[in-house]
Coordinates of C-alpha atoms and ligand atoms in Angstrom, one line a residue:
X1 CA 0.0 0.0 0.0
X2 CA 2.6 2.5 -1.1
X3 CA 0.1 5.3 -1.5
X4 CA -0.8 5.3 2.1
X5 CA 2.5 4.3 3.6
X6 CA 4.2 7.1 1.9
X7 CA 1.7 9.6 3.3
X8 CA 2.2 8.1 6.8
X9 CA 6.0 8.4 6.3
X10 CA 5.7 12.0 5.5
X11 CA 3.5 12.7 8.5
X12 CA 5.7 10.7 10.8
X13 CA 8.9 12.4 9.7
X14 CA 7.5 15.8 9.3
X15 CA 8.8 17.0 12.6
X16 CA 12.3 15.8 12.0
X17 CA 12.6 16.9 8.3
X18 CA 16.0 17.2 6.9
X19 CA 18.2 20.0 8.3
X20 CA 16.9 22.7 5.8
X21 CA 17.5 26.3 6.6
X22 CA 14.0 27.5 6.5
X23 CA 13.1 30.8 5.0
X24 CA 12.5 33.4 7.7
X25 CA 9.0 34.7 8.5
X26 CA 10.0 38.1 7.1
X27 CA 11.1 36.6 3.8
X28 CA 7.9 34.5 3.6
X29 CA 5.9 37.7 4.0
X30 CA 8.0 39.5 1.4
X31 CA 7.4 36.6 -1.1
X32 CA 3.7 36.7 -0.4
X33 CA 3.5 40.5 -0.9
X34 CA 5.6 40.6 -4.0
X35 CA 3.7 37.7 -5.6
X36 CA 0.4 39.4 -4.9
X37 CA 1.7 42.6 -6.4
X38 CA 2.3 40.7 -9.7
X39 CA -1.4 39.6 -10.0
X40 CA -2.6 42.2 -12.5
X41 CA 0.5 41.7 -14.7
X42 CA 0.3 37.9 -14.6
X43 CA -3.4 38.0 -15.6
X44 CA -2.7 40.4 -18.4
X45 CA 0.1 38.1 -19.8
X46 CA -2.1 35.1 -19.5
X47 CA -4.9 36.8 -21.4
X48 CA -2.6 38.0 -24.1
X49 CA -1.1 34.5 -24.5
X50 CA -4.6 32.9 -24.3
X51 CA -5.7 35.1 -27.2
X52 CA -2.7 34.2 -29.3
X53 CA -2.2 30.5 -28.8
X54 CA 0.5 28.6 -30.7
X55 CA 0.9 24.9 -31.3
X56 CA 4.0 23.0 -30.3
X57 CA 7.2 24.0 -32.0
X58 CA 5.5 27.1 -33.3
X59 CA 5.5 29.2 -30.2
X60 CA 7.4 32.2 -31.7
X61 CA 5.2 35.0 -30.5
X62 CA 5.0 33.6 -27.0
X63 CA 8.7 33.0 -26.9
X64 CA 9.4 36.6 -28.1
X65 CA 7.1 38.0 -25.3
X66 CA 8.9 35.8 -22.8
X67 CA 12.4 36.8 -23.9
X68 CA 11.5 40.5 -24.0
X69 CA 10.2 40.5 -20.4
X70 CA 13.2 38.4 -19.1
X71 CA 15.7 40.8 -20.8
X72 CA 13.9 43.7 -19.2
X73 CA 14.6 42.1 -15.8
X74 CA 18.3 42.0 -16.7
X75 CA 18.5 38.2 -17.1
X76 CA 20.9 36.4 -19.4
X77 CA 18.5 35.1 -22.1
X78 CA 19.0 32.4 -24.6
X79 CA 16.4 31.9 -27.4
X80 CA 15.8 29.2 -30.0
X81 CA 16.5 26.3 -27.6
X82 CA 14.8 23.1 -28.8
X83 CA 13.3 25.3 -31.7
X84 CA 11.3 28.0 -29.8
X85 CA 12.4 27.5 -26.2
X86 CA 13.7 30.3 -24.0
X87 CA 16.2 29.8 -21.2
X88 CA 17.2 32.5 -18.8
X89 CA 19.6 32.8 -15.9
X90 CA 19.2 34.8 -12.7
X91 CA 22.4 34.9 -10.8
X92 CA 21.9 35.6 -7.1
X93 CA 24.1 38.0 -5.1
X94 CA 25.6 35.0 -3.2
X95 CA 27.2 31.8 -4.4
X96 CA 25.1 28.6 -4.2
X97 CA 23.5 25.8 -6.2
X98 CA 21.4 26.0 -9.4
X99 CA 17.6 25.5 -9.3
X100 CA 15.5 25.3 -12.5
X101 CA 11.9 26.3 -12.8
X102 CA 10.0 25.2 -15.9
X103 CA 6.9 26.3 -17.8
X104 CA 5.6 24.8 -21.0
X105 CA 4.3 27.2 -23.7
X106 CA 2.2 25.2 -26.3
X107 CA -1.5 25.2 -27.1
X108 CA -3.7 22.5 -28.6
X109 CA -5.8 21.9 -31.7
X110 CA -9.0 22.5 -29.9
X111 CA -11.7 25.1 -30.8
X112 CA -12.5 27.2 -27.8
X113 CA -16.1 27.3 -26.6
X114 CA -16.0 29.8 -23.8
X115 CA -17.7 33.2 -23.7
X116 CA -14.8 35.2 -22.5
X117 CA -13.6 38.6 -23.9
X118 CA -10.1 37.1 -24.4
X119 CA -11.3 33.7 -25.8
X120 CA -9.2 32.3 -28.6
X121 CA -10.3 32.9 -32.2
X122 CA -7.2 31.4 -33.7
X123 CA -7.5 28.6 -36.3
X124 CA -5.1 26.3 -38.1
X125 CA -5.0 23.2 -40.2
X126 CA -4.1 20.1 -38.2
X127 CA -3.8 16.6 -39.8
X128 CA -5.3 18.1 -42.9
X129 CA -8.4 19.4 -41.0
X130 CA -9.3 23.0 -40.2
X131 CA -9.5 23.4 -36.4
X132 CA -9.2 26.1 -33.7
X133 CA -6.2 26.6 -31.5
X134 CA -6.6 26.9 -27.8
X135 CA -4.7 26.9 -24.6
X136 CA -6.9 24.0 -23.5
X137 CA -4.4 22.7 -20.9
X138 CA -3.6 26.0 -19.3
X139 CA 0.0 26.3 -20.5
X140 CA -0.8 30.0 -21.0
X141 CA -1.1 30.3 -17.2
X142 CA 2.2 28.4 -16.7
X143 CA 4.1 31.0 -18.8
X144 CA 2.4 33.9 -17.0
X145 CA 3.0 32.4 -13.5
X146 CA 6.7 31.7 -14.3
X147 CA 7.2 35.3 -15.7
X148 CA 5.7 36.5 -12.4
X149 CA 8.0 34.4 -10.4
X150 CA 11.0 35.7 -12.5
X151 CA 9.9 39.2 -11.6
X152 CA 9.6 38.4 -7.8
X153 CA 12.9 36.5 -7.8
X154 CA 14.6 39.4 -9.6
X155 CA 13.5 41.6 -6.7
X156 CA 15.1 39.1 -4.2
X157 CA 18.2 38.7 -6.3
X158 CA 20.7 40.5 -3.9
X159 CA 20.2 37.9 -1.1
X160 CA 19.7 34.8 -3.3
X161 CA 22.4 32.2 -2.6
X162 CA 22.7 30.6 -6.0
X163 CA 21.3 30.7 -9.5
X164 CA 17.8 30.3 -10.9
X165 CA 17.4 28.9 -14.4
X166 CA 14.1 29.6 -16.1
X167 CA 13.1 27.1 -18.7
X168 CA 10.2 28.1 -21.1
X169 CA 9.7 24.9 -23.0
X170 CA 8.0 24.3 -26.4
X171 CA 5.8 21.3 -27.4
X172 CA 4.9 19.6 -24.1
X173 CA 1.9 18.1 -25.9
X174 CA 4.1 16.3 -28.4
X175 CA 5.6 17.2 -31.7
X176 CA 4.3 16.3 -35.2
X177 CA 5.5 13.0 -36.6
X178 CA 9.1 13.3 -37.6
X179 CA 9.6 16.4 -35.5
X180 CA 11.6 16.5 -32.4
X181 CA 10.7 18.8 -29.6
X182 CA 9.7 19.4 -26.0
X183 CA 11.6 18.5 -22.8
X184 CA 13.3 15.5 -24.5
X185 CA 15.0 17.9 -27.1
X186 CA 15.7 20.5 -24.4
X187 CA 17.6 17.9 -22.3
X188 CA 19.4 16.7 -25.4
X189 CA 20.5 20.2 -26.2
X190 CA 22.0 20.6 -22.7
X191 CA 19.4 22.7 -20.9
X192 CA 20.4 21.0 -17.6
X193 CA 24.1 21.9 -18.1
X194 CA 26.1 25.1 -18.1
X195 CA 25.5 25.8 -15.3
X196 CA 24.5 22.3 -14.1
X197 CA 21.0 22.2 -12.6
X198 CA 20.9 20.6 -9.1
X199 CA 17.1 20.3 -8.9
X200 CA 14.0 21.3 -11.0
X201 CA 10.5 22.3 -10.1
X202 CA 7.4 22.8 -12.2
X203 CA 3.7 23.5 -11.6
X204 CA 0.6 22.6 -13.6
X205 CA -2.7 24.4 -13.3
X206 CA -5.6 22.0 -12.6
X207 CA -9.1 22.9 -13.7
X208 CA -10.7 20.3 -11.3
X209 CA -8.8 21.5 -8.2
X210 CA -10.1 24.4 -6.2
X211 CA -8.3 27.8 -6.3
X212 CA -5.9 28.0 -3.3
X213 CA -5.0 24.3 -3.2
X214 CA -1.7 22.7 -4.2
X215 CA -1.6 18.9 -4.7
X216 CA 1.4 16.6 -5.1
X217 CA 2.4 13.0 -4.9
X218 CA 5.8 11.5 -4.0
X219 CA 7.4 9.0 -6.5
X220 CA 5.2 8.1 -9.5
X221 CA 2.8 11.1 -9.8
X222 CA 2.0 10.9 -13.5
X223 CA 2.4 7.8 -15.7
X224 CA 4.9 6.9 -18.4
X225 CA 3.4 6.8 -21.8
X226 CA 4.6 4.0 -24.2
X227 CA 3.2 3.3 -27.7
X228 CA 3.1 -0.3 -28.8
X229 CA 2.6 -1.7 -32.3
X230 CA 1.9 -5.3 -33.1
X231 CA 1.9 -6.6 -36.6
X232 CA 0.0 -10.0 -36.7
X233 CA 1.0 -11.8 -39.8
X234 CA -0.9 -14.8 -41.1
X235 CA -1.8 -16.1 -44.6
X236 CA -4.5 -14.7 -46.8
X237 CA -7.4 -16.8 -48.3
X238 CA -11.0 -16.6 -49.4
X239 CA -13.3 -16.0 -46.4
X240 CA -15.2 -19.1 -47.4
X241 CA -12.2 -21.4 -46.9
X242 CA -10.6 -20.4 -43.6
X243 CA -8.7 -23.7 -43.4
X244 CA -6.6 -22.5 -46.3
X245 CA -5.7 -19.3 -44.3
X246 CA -3.8 -18.4 -41.1
X247 CA -6.4 -15.9 -39.9
X248 CA -4.7 -12.8 -38.4
X249 CA -8.1 -11.3 -37.6
X250 CA -9.1 -14.0 -35.1
X251 CA -5.5 -14.1 -33.8
X252 CA -5.5 -10.3 -33.3
X253 CA -8.8 -10.6 -31.4
X254 CA -7.2 -13.2 -29.1
X255 CA -4.2 -11.0 -28.6
X256 CA -6.4 -8.0 -27.7
X257 CA -8.1 -10.2 -25.0
X258 CA -4.7 -11.6 -23.9
X259 CA -3.3 -8.1 -23.5
X260 CA -6.2 -7.2 -21.3
X261 CA -5.2 -9.9 -18.8
X262 CA -1.7 -8.5 -18.3
X263 CA -2.7 -5.6 -16.0
X264 CA -5.6 -7.5 -14.4
X265 CA -3.7 -10.8 -13.8
X266 CA 0.0 -10.0 -13.8
X267 CA 0.5 -6.5 -12.4
X268 CA 0.7 -6.0 -8.7
X269 CA -2.1 -3.4 -8.5
X270 CA -1.8 -2.7 -4.8
X271 CA 1.7 -1.4 -5.6
X272 CA 0.7 1.0 -8.4
X273 CA -1.9 1.4 -11.1
X274 CA -1.2 0.5 -14.7
X275 CA -3.3 0.8 -17.9
X276 CA -3.0 -0.9 -21.3
X277 CA -5.3 0.3 -24.1
X278 CA -5.6 -0.9 -27.7
X279 CA -6.6 2.2 -29.6
X280 CA -6.3 1.1 -33.2
X281 CA -7.1 -2.1 -35.1
X282 CA -6.3 -2.1 -38.8
X283 CA -6.8 -5.0 -41.2
X284 CA -8.7 -6.3 -44.1
X285 CA -10.4 -4.7 -47.1
X286 CA -13.5 -6.8 -47.9
X287 CA -16.0 -9.0 -46.1
X288 CA -15.0 -12.3 -47.7
X289 CA -11.2 -12.0 -47.8
X290 CA -9.1 -13.1 -44.9
X291 CA -6.3 -10.6 -44.9
X292 CA -2.6 -11.3 -44.6
X293 CA -2.0 -8.9 -41.7
X294 CA -3.7 -7.1 -38.9
X295 CA -2.0 -4.2 -37.0
X296 CA -2.8 -3.3 -33.4
X297 CA -1.6 -0.1 -31.8
X298 CA -2.1 1.1 -28.3
X299 CA -0.7 2.8 -25.2
X300 CA 0.8 1.5 -21.9
X301 CA 0.7 3.7 -18.8
X302 CA 2.8 2.9 -15.7
X303 CA 3.7 4.6 -12.4
X304 CA 6.8 2.5 -11.6
X305 CA 9.7 1.5 -13.7
X306 CA 9.9 -2.1 -12.6
X307 CA 6.2 -2.7 -13.4
X308 CA 6.7 -1.0 -16.8
X309 CA 9.5 -3.4 -17.7
X310 CA 7.4 -6.4 -16.7
X311 CA 4.4 -5.1 -18.7
X312 CA 6.7 -4.6 -21.8
X313 CA 7.9 -8.1 -21.5
X314 CA 4.4 -9.5 -21.0
X315 CA 3.1 -7.7 -24.1
X316 CA 5.9 -9.2 -26.2
X317 CA 5.4 -12.7 -24.7
X318 CA 1.6 -12.6 -25.0
X319 CA 1.5 -11.4 -28.6
X320 CA 4.1 -13.8 -29.8
X321 CA 2.8 -16.8 -27.8
X322 CA -0.8 -16.4 -29.0
X323 CA 0.4 -15.8 -32.6
X324 CA 2.5 -18.9 -32.5
X325 CA -0.4 -21.0 -31.2
X326 CA -2.3 -20.0 -34.4
X327 CA 0.5 -20.6 -36.7
X328 CA 0.9 -16.8 -37.3
X329 CA 3.7 -14.5 -36.2
X330 CA 3.6 -11.2 -34.2
X331 CA 6.1 -8.4 -34.7
X332 CA 6.1 -6.2 -31.6
X333 CA 7.6 -2.8 -31.2
X334 CA 7.3 -0.6 -28.1
X335 CA 8.5 3.0 -27.9
X336 CA 8.7 5.2 -24.9
X337 CA 7.0 8.5 -25.4
X338 CA 7.4 9.9 -21.9
X339 CA 9.0 8.5 -18.8
X340 CA 7.2 8.4 -15.4
X341 CA 6.8 11.8 -13.8
X342 CA 8.7 10.7 -10.8
X343 CA 8.9 13.1 -7.8
X344 CA 12.1 12.4 -6.0
X345 CA 10.8 11.3 -2.5
X346 CA 13.6 13.0 -0.5
X347 CA 13.3 16.2 -2.4
X348 CA 9.5 16.1 -2.1
X349 CA 9.8 15.6 1.7
X350 CA 12.4 18.4 1.8
X351 CA 10.1 20.8 -0.1
X352 CA 6.8 19.9 1.6
X353 CA 7.2 22.7 4.3
X354 CA 7.7 25.2 1.5
X355 CA 4.5 24.1 -0.2
X356 CA 2.7 24.4 3.1
X357 CA 4.1 27.8 3.7
X358 CA 3.1 29.0 0.2
X359 CA -0.5 27.7 0.2
X360 CA -1.2 27.3 3.9
X361 CA -0.8 23.9 5.7
X362 CA -4.4 22.7 5.1
X363 CA -4.4 23.6 1.4
X364 CA -1.6 21.2 0.5
X365 CA -3.2 17.9 -0.5
X366 CA -1.6 14.5 -1.2
X367 CA -3.2 13.4 -4.4
X368 CA -3.9 10.2 -6.3
X369 CA -1.6 9.2 -9.2
X370 CA -2.6 10.4 -12.6
X371 CA -2.4 8.0 -15.6
X372 CA -1.9 10.9 -18.0
X373 CA 1.7 11.7 -18.9
X374 CA 3.8 14.9 -18.7
X375 CA 7.1 15.5 -20.4
X376 CA 8.5 17.2 -17.3
X377 CA 9.5 13.6 -16.6
X378 CA 12.5 13.9 -19.0
X379 CA 14.1 16.5 -16.7
X380 CA 13.4 14.3 -13.6
X381 CA 15.2 11.4 -15.3
X382 CA 18.4 13.5 -15.1
X383 CA 18.1 15.6 -11.9
X384 CA 15.8 15.3 -8.8
X385 CA 12.6 17.2 -9.5
X386 CA 9.2 17.9 -8.0
X387 CA 6.1 18.6 -10.1
X388 CA 2.9 19.9 -8.3
X389 CA -0.6 20.9 -9.3
X390 CA -2.1 24.3 -8.5
X391 CA -5.9 24.8 -8.3
X392 CA -7.7 26.7 -11.1
X393 CA -11.3 25.7 -10.4
X394 CA -13.7 28.4 -9.0
X395 CA -14.2 27.9 -5.2
X396 CA -17.3 25.9 -4.4
X397 CA -17.7 24.4 -7.8
X398 CA -18.3 20.7 -8.3
X399 CA -15.3 19.2 -10.3
X400 CA -17.9 17.0 -12.1
X401 CA -19.5 20.2 -13.6
X402 CA -16.2 21.5 -15.0
X403 CA -14.7 20.9 -18.5
X404 CA -11.7 18.5 -18.5
X405 CA -8.3 19.6 -19.8
X406 CA -8.0 19.4 -23.6
X407 CA -11.7 20.2 -24.2
X408 CA -13.3 23.3 -25.8
X409 CA -14.9 24.4 -22.5
X410 CA -11.6 24.2 -20.4
X411 CA -11.7 27.1 -18.0
X412 CA -9.3 28.5 -15.4
X413 CA -10.2 30.9 -12.6
X414 CA -7.4 33.4 -12.7
X415 CA -7.6 34.2 -9.0
X416 CA -5.6 30.9 -8.6
X417 CA -2.5 32.3 -10.4
X418 CA -0.9 34.2 -7.6
X419 CA -0.5 31.0 -5.6
X420 CA 1.4 29.5 -8.6
X421 CA 3.8 32.5 -8.6
X422 CA 4.2 32.2 -4.8
X423 CA 4.7 28.4 -5.0
X424 CA 7.4 28.6 -7.8
X425 CA 9.2 31.5 -5.9
X426 CA 9.0 29.8 -2.5
X427 CA 10.3 26.5 -3.9
X428 CA 13.3 28.2 -5.6
X429 CA 14.2 30.4 -2.6
X430 CA 13.9 27.6 -0.1
X431 CA 15.8 25.2 -2.2
X432 CA 18.7 27.6 -2.6
X433 CA 18.7 28.6 1.1
X434 CA 18.4 24.9 2.1
X435 CA 21.5 24.0 0.2
X436 CA 23.6 26.8 1.7
Ligands
NI501 NI1 -0.5 20.3 -19.8

């Protein structure tokens, strides 16, 4: 029962947390005041970006806005990182470690259906189809909150013991086929080097979590995302004479059912959740022809690495074994799209008091794992990192009555943004002070 035992561990060790030099009450008040002062600006940036959404790897206007503001603050700014990414350094007045804060900048091919003065009217062609463009996952708020945090941290610069690296990342939602992008490309291009990053933090706005709340989960917080493809090869024949064929349709059907027993029968579900979904089945052209091949494609979601490896092996074994039993063959390929968003347990425990200070102790919630994926995981593969959620749902609203992320009615209550600024700033300041 990892979920509960971890919580118990955090509670039990809360009093004897690692020897972190805690931020003074005066500095806490100062961060709260400076963050609140940013509110109007943060909302204005957010609305501007919301009205001008850009798909992944095309965030040129957003990147220019970000770079301009960071230069005004006197930061060292690098543009064109991983195509449209912006990276900036804030060097504190005292020596110390390097902490990175990350925001993603891309929008989605979704047509906005909100009656707001700043609703998106942008359109594009995606996969050959005309569609709207919308910040339907709230990445506009992430950019605005991180710009606000850059402003606050700039005002605290003199006393900061170390360096803050701001990472404004393109294409979190994925790149077009054949295109590289996102966190994977940023890491490849050395964003965690020069200067070397010691820890990284990121926040995601959450449309089903009340304004004022912060939620987190140590270890596997969001799932890895793997794409599998299975080519079931048999032998074609007339549909009236199946004994002359090796039928890949029936074999593929057996494989689909076999795959569904992997999570239900072979994964230790009390340890962590896992999901395996077949999303595409392609084969055949006519009712009375048994085709030569059927292709299955799907997704695997895991929250711990060991289980992920076991499931990969089981997918291969199940597909090949069932195919063999039918006299067919199965070619299996599995590709990792995003690793597990893994919150380093020690760093999470170390930063928990900071989250509680930013949001108020009763507003920090231990959450369930999420089977969606997030490419922040690529940074966490290289350096310890913590990713948390910040509430964007109007207070008192029922989450069941709100539009999910990635849908046309997705809505964020902007009164939640100041807490995002405060959380990012507090995490950075406390991490640098704690490492002194
Ligand atoms: Ni997102």
